[in-house]
Amino acid sequence: MDTLVAQLQRQFRDYTISLYHQGFLDDQFTELKKLQDECSPDFVAEVVSLFFEDCEKLIGNMARALDQTGNVDFSLVGSSVHQLKGSSSSVGAKRVKGLCVTFKECCDSQSFEGCVRCLQQVDIEYKSLKAKLQDLFNLEQQIVQAGGRIPQVDI
Amino acid sequence: MENMESVSNEEGRTDQFPVGMRVLAVDDNPTCLRKLEELLLRCKYHVTKTMESKKALEMLREKSNMFDLVISDVEMPDTDGFKLLEIGLEMDLPVIMLSAHSDYDSVMKGIIHGACDYLVKPVSLKELRNIWQHVVKKNIGSYKKIIAPSRHLLPTSEYAPSGSGKRKEKADDSGDGDDDSDRDEEEDGSEQDGDESSNRKKRRVVWSQELHQKFVHAVQQLGLDSEFKYRLYLKKLDEGQQHNMSQDAFGSRDSSYFHMAQLEGLRDYSSTRQLSSSSLLTRSSLTKFHPSVYSSVNLQGSNSSSFIPPGHHQSSSSSANPFGTYHSPLLARSQNVNLSPLEPLQFPRSKCSPYMGDFKGIADRGISSSFLDSRMSFGSSSTSLPCATSNNLMLQENFGVSDGNQSCLNGLSSFPSHHSWQGNLKTTTRFPSHSLPLNHAFGQDQMTCGGIGLGDYNTSLVSADSHVGVLQCEPPFLGDFMQNMNTHKWEEQNCTMMNNTFGNVDYPLPVDNNMVFRDNNATRSKGVDDSLMMSPIEDSATTLNSRECVGNVTMMDPEMRSSTKLENDLVDNQHDVFDDIMNEMLKQDENNGMVSVAARFGL
């Protein structure tokens, strides 16, 4: 019979792998994990939080810009998309980054419909990732609380 | 975050360098900045970070030696990454640019503005582990004196400054000798690099007689076997020229000889990388055959298709077609045409005549001979890329110029962006991913393009467009060339200026194309041919551009001559590239009012 720790560890491993396989995360997230050590034990959580804050802020900017009906500043939207793309790529938020590519194209072609659609998708996607990473962090905490070590998951 | 720590010398660097190297990190994206900080900390650097470029500038100005290196994002909406770059350069600080954009234009812009490196986000730990080298490069003198000895990087006896000949050797070439001598050579090379890179910023390099001598020496070392053949070819060319300048006659007469010589010469050339350098260097041959030298350079002196004697120059416009005709068979026959395709291109128009005259004068000084030599080497090793330019006319016109810069410029501008070139070149030559080819030749410290760090970069020459400044190039033979080369404000240079710089070439050249010189290594041994061998950047427009580019490349030729390292490499890909070029050229539509490519090729 598996101990609680072992169960949690297995859950953690499976969940992590699924996130990669489903395209939520990519190797940049792995890099983030590598940078976490005794000196910076909460590095991943810290950076990921910064990322989600970024998302909120940038999406807000873009929504406001797109709200200026008849006078949408697409370059402003575009620069926000660029920022979002940079953030997402640096934390390994693969799906968000992918959406940014499409989003950028809509901005370049000044397609209002396209931009609105992309914005909605980005919003959904980052929130979804946020929830999943939250679950992952919770699992980690449970493992630690149960006295176990967080397993190293090799993708 | 300004706690300076463990300073052990007056420059604020520790003996444990690169541990503790003081980095100023600037990025307005908090996520990216935090990650960058952590990466840098992992490399054991001392990190100061800020999201505001203004704050960064303040810190830089406040205390000049507060930092060893600056790493900054370029696309900061509220701030200007390039401003930071300028300040850093003023203070002789290495500045690394960070960007999410990896397209050619962006990279070129960064390099042109003087960034010592350009990293594409997301940056990896591996890349950051090596950025300390830029600090060393900037301060090679002090590192040799202070840091290197303490870390036993140098032999106990003081390093001996090496000549430029040594400098031309790549570090990995110095396989002989023990470790110390290898290191010594590398140190010397890098010292020279460092000195020269700082020299590039501090003073303009002049194509002095000394440099010229070195260049000539290097060229001579490249081989003298084809000298005889070359002389023969020149003679024939001269005869042909004198008899008639008509297009058909010239073409036919030369073409037969050409093919003959070409096949022979090319074989020889390809296999031996010979240059008839010694013959070229003789004044008599220069003054007598200088028109043909240009054309023959490509085919080891056997192809004079683009050769136009001074007298003929006046009616050069009528001779434009002959070259086209001439060129066609040439292209069809051999894929190993070195530079010859370039040569057959239309000879410079009336603009050339002043150069013709100049050429003779220059020849006496031996400068043109070096140029010719470089042309030869170009021809032998290049894959006749010039031919593949859509704007043949421009290329041809420029090509015949004796001082080379004109032709080079024009030739370059007419180069089509061709993906395969890039690929071809890449396979044959090695170059760092971030390197700037154009600057590679300059790395020999002869020329600086806008203060860009040379020697480390691929020959990617971007044509002047809205993003990238035009590289103002003048032939080394011109007195003010180096001065122009050293201008940092590339954007201020435009095509017009380039034209003027290069000797009154004022025919319109398309300015909206990006030409990329790929793989500077390849061009090193080729000279002019290399300049013409431009591989287009994938993202850039397909139109050709940058006369400046051409000129620039030409400038590099003398430097390139000194290195034949890549000649052999390139030979293999010559026909691939050649085919590609030809195809590209034929496909290109005239977009600047010039004669169509097909017409130029007599098709």
Short mmCIF file of C-alpha atoms in Angstrom, two decimals, chain B residues 46-330:
data_model
loop_
_atom_site.label_atom_id
_atom_site.label_comp_id
_atom_site.label_asym_id
_atom_site.label_seq_id
_atom_site.Cartn_x
_atom_site.Cartn_y
_atom_site.Cartn_z
CA HIS B 46 26.69 40.52 -9.02
CA VAL B 47 23.41 41.82 -10.30
CA THR B 48 21.80 45.20 -10.18
CA LYS B 49 18.45 45.29 -11.84
CA THR B 50 16.05 47.96 -12.82
CA MET B 51 12.98 48.19 -14.96
CA GLU B 52 13.65 51.73 -15.94
CA SER B 53 16.20 52.67 -18.47
CA LYS B 54 16.35 56.13 -16.96
CA LYS B 55 17.40 54.74 -13.66
CA ALA B 56 19.96 52.62 -15.39
CA LEU B 57 21.40 55.63 -17.17
CA GLU B 58 21.60 57.46 -13.88
CA MET B 59 23.47 54.65 -12.31
CA LEU B 60 25.85 54.44 -15.19
CA ARG B 61 26.57 58.12 -15.19
CA GLU B 62 26.87 58.41 -11.49
CA LYS B 63 29.85 56.23 -11.23
CA SER B 64 31.70 55.24 -14.31
CA ASN B 65 33.16 52.03 -13.04
CA MET B 66 30.19 50.80 -11.14
CA PHE B 67 29.49 48.06 -13.58
CA ASP B 68 31.41 45.72 -15.77
CA LEU B 69 28.67 44.91 -18.17
CA VAL B 70 25.21 46.04 -19.09
CA ILE B 71 22.54 43.73 -20.34
CA SER B 72 19.42 45.38 -21.55
CA ASP B 73 16.24 44.69 -23.39
CA VAL B 74 15.87 46.77 -26.48
CA GLU B 75 12.16 46.89 -26.90
CA MET B 76 11.15 48.85 -23.92
CA PRO B 77 8.20 50.98 -24.90
CA ASP B 78 8.83 53.75 -22.48
CA THR B 79 12.54 53.79 -22.68
CA ASP B 80 15.14 53.46 -25.30
CA GLY B 81 17.43 50.50 -25.10
CA PHE B 82 19.65 52.04 -27.69
CA LYS B 83 20.22 55.09 -25.57
CA LEU B 84 21.57 52.89 -22.90
CA LEU B 85 23.73 51.29 -25.49
CA GLU B 86 25.18 54.62 -26.46
CA ILE B 87 26.02 55.53 -22.92
CA GLY B 88 27.56 52.19 -22.34
CA LEU B 89 29.66 52.59 -25.42
CA GLU B 90 30.76 56.02 -24.35
CA MET B 91 31.94 54.56 -21.15
CA ASP B 92 33.51 51.70 -23.00
CA LEU B 93 31.24 49.28 -21.24
CA PRO B 94 30.17 46.16 -23.02
CA VAL B 95 26.45 46.24 -23.63
CA ILE B 96 24.53 43.13 -24.44
CA MET B 97 21.17 43.50 -26.05
CA LEU B 98 18.26 41.32 -25.20
CA SER B 99 15.31 40.97 -27.39
CA ALA B 100 12.43 38.76 -28.23
CA HIS B 101 13.08 39.53 -31.87
CA SER B 102 15.47 37.32 -33.65
CA ASP B 103 14.93 38.63 -37.12
CA TYR B 104 17.81 39.88 -39.10
CA ASP B 105 16.87 43.50 -39.00
CA SER B 106 16.61 43.62 -35.28
CA VAL B 107 19.85 41.84 -34.74
CA MET B 108 21.56 44.01 -37.27
CA LYS B 109 20.23 47.12 -35.66
CA GLY B 110 21.55 46.04 -32.34
CA ILE B 111 24.94 45.18 -33.64
CA ILE B 112 25.17 48.29 -35.72
CA HIS B 113 24.44 50.36 -32.68
CA GLY B 114 27.41 48.82 -31.05
CA ALA B 115 26.06 46.02 -28.97
CA CYS B 116 28.79 43.58 -28.22
CA ASP B 117 26.29 40.78 -28.27
CA TYR B 118 22.69 40.20 -29.09
CA LEU B 119 20.75 37.58 -27.20
CA VAL B 120 17.34 36.40 -28.12
CA LYS B 121 14.82 35.81 -25.41
CA PRO B 122 14.29 33.59 -23.70
CA VAL B 123 17.90 33.59 -22.69
CA SER B 124 19.44 30.44 -21.40
CA LEU B 125 21.85 29.97 -18.58
CA LYS B 126 24.45 28.69 -20.97
CA GLU B 127 24.46 31.90 -22.91
CA LEU B 128 24.83 33.99 -19.84
CA ARG B 129 27.65 31.95 -18.50
CA ASN B 130 29.88 33.27 -21.25
CA ILE B 131 29.00 36.92 -21.31
CA TRP B 132 32.00 37.75 -19.17
CA GLN B 133 34.13 37.37 -22.27
CA HIS B 134 32.85 40.69 -23.48
CA VAL B 135 34.24 42.35 -20.44
CA VAL B 136 37.58 40.77 -21.07
CA LYS B 137 37.55 41.84 -24.66
CA LYS B 138 37.04 45.40 -23.71
CA ASN B 139 39.81 45.35 -21.23
CA ILE B 140 42.15 42.87 -22.66
CA GLY B 141 45.20 44.81 -21.63
CA SER B 142 44.39 45.00 -18.00
CA TYR B 143 43.20 41.46 -17.91
CA LYS B 144 46.39 40.22 -19.25
CA LYS B 145 48.30 42.14 -16.70
CA ILE B 146 46.16 41.64 -13.68
CA ILE B 147 43.78 38.76 -13.99
CA ALA B 148 45.36 36.37 -16.39
CA PRO B 149 48.66 35.94 -14.60
CA SER B 150 46.95 35.30 -11.32
CA ARG B 151 44.95 32.59 -12.95
CA HIS B 152 47.86 31.26 -14.88
CA LEU B 153 46.34 31.95 -18.20
CA LEU B 154 49.52 33.27 -19.67
CA PRO B 155 53.01 31.88 -19.78
CA THR B 156 55.26 33.23 -17.12
CA SER B 157 57.21 35.23 -19.63
CA GLU B 158 55.36 38.24 -20.76
CA TYR B 159 53.37 37.69 -23.88
CA ALA B 160 54.93 38.93 -27.04
CA PRO B 161 52.78 41.07 -29.22
CA SER B 162 52.12 39.24 -32.38
CA GLY B 163 52.06 40.64 -35.82
CA SER B 164 48.95 41.00 -37.77
CA GLY B 165 49.85 37.92 -39.64
CA LYS B 166 49.49 35.98 -36.51
CA ARG B 167 46.31 37.72 -35.82
CA LYS B 168 44.88 36.41 -38.96
CA GLU B 169 45.30 32.91 -37.81
CA LYS B 170 42.42 31.60 -35.98
CA ALA B 171 43.05 30.36 -32.52
CA ASP B 172 42.13 26.86 -33.45
CA ASP B 173 44.63 26.92 -36.21
CA SER B 174 47.44 27.17 -33.82
CA GLY B 175 47.49 23.54 -33.12
CA ASP B 176 51.21 23.36 -33.01
CA GLY B 177 53.27 23.88 -30.01
CA ASP B 178 52.48 23.35 -26.43
CA ASP B 179 49.58 24.70 -24.54
CA ASP B 180 51.38 27.78 -23.50
CA SER B 181 52.18 28.83 -26.98
CA ASP B 182 48.67 28.11 -28.06
CA ARG B 183 47.31 30.16 -25.30
CA ASP B 184 49.81 32.77 -26.03
CA GLU B 185 48.69 32.98 -29.58
CA GLU B 186 45.11 33.11 -28.57
CA GLU B 187 45.83 35.73 -26.05
CA ASP B 188 47.67 37.70 -28.59
CA GLY B 189 44.90 37.33 -31.03
CA SER B 190 42.36 38.33 -28.52
CA GLU B 191 44.57 41.07 -27.35
CA GLN B 192 44.74 42.37 -30.79
CA ASP B 193 41.06 41.91 -31.07
CA GLY B 194 40.55 43.76 -27.89
CA ASP B 195 42.91 46.50 -28.80
CA GLU B 196 41.48 46.77 -32.16
CA SER B 197 37.96 46.75 -31.00
CA SER B 198 38.73 49.50 -28.63
CA ASN B 199 40.68 51.16 -31.33
CA ARG B 200 37.71 50.99 -33.48
CA LYS B 201 35.92 53.07 -31.05
CA LYS B 202 38.74 55.36 -30.36
CA ARG B 203 40.26 56.09 -33.62
CA ARG B 204 39.75 55.45 -37.18
CA VAL B 205 41.74 52.87 -38.90
CA VAL B 206 43.55 54.04 -41.89
CA TRP B 207 44.39 51.81 -44.69
CA SER B 208 47.97 52.58 -44.32
CA GLN B 209 50.82 51.39 -46.35
CA GLU B 210 51.67 49.06 -43.57
CA LEU B 211 48.29 47.47 -43.67
CA HIS B 212 48.52 47.26 -47.33
CA GLN B 213 51.82 45.52 -47.15
CA LYS B 214 50.39 43.01 -44.82
CA PHE B 215 47.49 42.47 -47.05
CA VAL B 216 49.67 41.99 -50.04
CA HIS B 217 51.82 39.61 -48.15
CA ALA B 218 48.86 37.59 -47.15
CA VAL B 219 47.59 37.49 -50.65
CA GLN B 220 50.89 36.40 -51.94
CA GLN B 221 50.85 33.59 -49.53
CA LEU B 222 47.67 32.40 -51.04
CA GLY B 223 49.34 31.10 -54.07
CA LEU B 224 51.16 32.03 -57.16
CA ASP B 225 50.59 29.08 -59.38
CA SER B 226 47.96 30.54 -61.54
CA GLU B 227 49.96 33.59 -62.21
CA PHE B 228 51.01 32.42 -65.59
CA LYS B 229 47.55 31.55 -66.65
CA TYR B 230 46.33 34.79 -65.41
CA ARG B 231 48.82 36.73 -67.38
CA LEU B 232 47.84 34.86 -70.45
CA TYR B 233 44.26 35.61 -69.86
CA LEU B 234 44.89 39.21 -69.29
CA LYS B 235 46.71 39.39 -72.54
CA LYS B 236 43.84 37.89 -74.39
CA LEU B 237 41.43 40.17 -72.75
CA ASP B 238 43.45 43.09 -73.65
CA GLU B 239 43.56 42.03 -77.22
CA GLY B 240 39.91 41.47 -77.30
CA GLN B 241 39.23 44.76 -75.73
CA GLN B 242 41.31 46.63 -78.14
CA HIS B 243 39.79 45.08 -81.14
CA ASN B 244 36.30 45.96 -80.52
CA MET B 245 34.04 46.79 -77.84
CA SER B 246 31.03 45.49 -79.51
CA GLN B 247 28.89 43.31 -77.52
CA ASP B 248 28.92 40.30 -79.71
CA ALA B 249 32.52 40.32 -80.51
CA PHE B 250 33.54 40.79 -77.04
CA GLY B 251 31.26 38.23 -75.77
CA SER B 252 32.11 35.63 -78.27
CA ARG B 253 35.75 36.19 -78.22
CA ASP B 254 36.00 36.17 -74.59
CA SER B 255 33.49 33.58 -74.00
CA SER B 256 35.40 30.97 -75.84
CA TYR B 257 38.51 31.83 -74.09
CA PHE B 258 36.62 32.23 -71.00
CA HIS B 259 35.21 28.83 -70.99
CA MET B 260 38.51 27.33 -71.72
CA ALA B 261 40.28 29.27 -69.16
CA GLN B 262 37.43 29.01 -66.87
CA LEU B 263 37.37 25.31 -66.86
CA GLU B 264 41.04 25.09 -66.45
CA GLY B 265 41.33 27.91 -64.15
CA LEU B 266 38.47 26.91 -62.08
CA ARG B 267 39.71 23.46 -61.67
CA ASP B 268 43.02 24.73 -60.63
CA TYR B 269 41.60 27.35 -58.54
CA SER B 270 39.20 25.19 -56.81
CA SER B 271 41.72 22.66 -56.02
CA THR B 272 44.60 24.79 -55.15
CA ARG B 273 43.08 28.03 -54.18
CA GLN B 274 45.59 29.79 -56.17
CA LEU B 275 45.69 33.38 -56.80
CA SER B 276 47.76 35.04 -59.30
CA SER B 277 48.64 37.41 -56.66
CA SER B 278 52.16 38.04 -57.62
CA SER B 279 51.33 38.83 -61.16
CA LEU B 280 48.60 41.05 -60.10
CA LEU B 281 50.80 42.86 -57.86
CA THR B 282 53.16 43.96 -60.50
CA ARG B 283 52.52 47.45 -61.49
CA SER B 284 52.90 46.89 -65.12
CA SER B 285 50.30 44.26 -65.23
CA LEU B 286 48.06 46.37 -63.19
CA THR B 287 48.23 49.42 -65.21
CA LYS B 288 48.03 47.58 -68.40
CA PHE B 289 45.38 45.14 -67.58
CA HIS B 290 43.55 46.66 -64.87
CA PRO B 291 40.21 46.48 -66.50
CA SER B 292 40.63 42.87 -67.16
CA VAL B 293 41.95 42.19 -63.81
CA TYR B 294 38.61 42.78 -62.41
CA SER B 295 36.90 40.44 -64.64
CA SER B 296 39.58 37.92 -64.55
CA VAL B 297 39.74 37.91 -60.90
CA ASN B 298 36.84 35.67 -60.79
CA LEU B 299 38.09 33.05 -63.05
CA GLN B 300 41.57 33.20 -62.07
CA GLY B 301 42.22 35.80 -64.50
CA SER B 302 40.68 33.88 -67.25
CA ASN B 303 37.43 35.63 -67.31
CA SER B 304 37.37 39.14 -68.27
CA SER B 305 33.80 39.39 -69.07
CA SER B 306 33.23 42.39 -67.04
CA PHE B 307 36.41 43.94 -68.00
CA ILE B 308 36.20 47.25 -69.65
CA PRO B 309 39.30 49.08 -70.55
CA PRO B 310 39.37 52.70 -69.70
CA GLY B 311 38.94 53.76 -73.23
CA HIS B 312 35.97 51.63 -73.62
CA HIS B 313 34.40 52.89 -70.60
CA GLN B 314 32.82 55.78 -72.28
CA SER B 315 30.67 53.53 -74.28
CA SER B 316 30.16 51.24 -71.46
CA SER B 317 26.48 51.42 -71.72
CA SER B 318 26.64 49.63 -74.96
CA SER B 319 28.88 47.11 -73.49
CA ALA B 320 26.46 46.32 -70.81
CA ASN B 321 24.76 43.78 -72.88
CA PRO B 322 27.85 42.04 -73.97
CA PHE B 323 28.50 41.21 -70.48
CA GLY B 324 25.11 39.94 -70.18
CA THR B 325 25.65 37.78 -73.12
CA TYR B 326 28.96 36.81 -71.96
CA HIS B 327 27.76 36.10 -68.67
CA SER B 328 25.13 33.78 -69.78
CA PRO B 329 27.33 31.14 -71.21
CA LEU B 330 29.61 31.48 -68.34
#
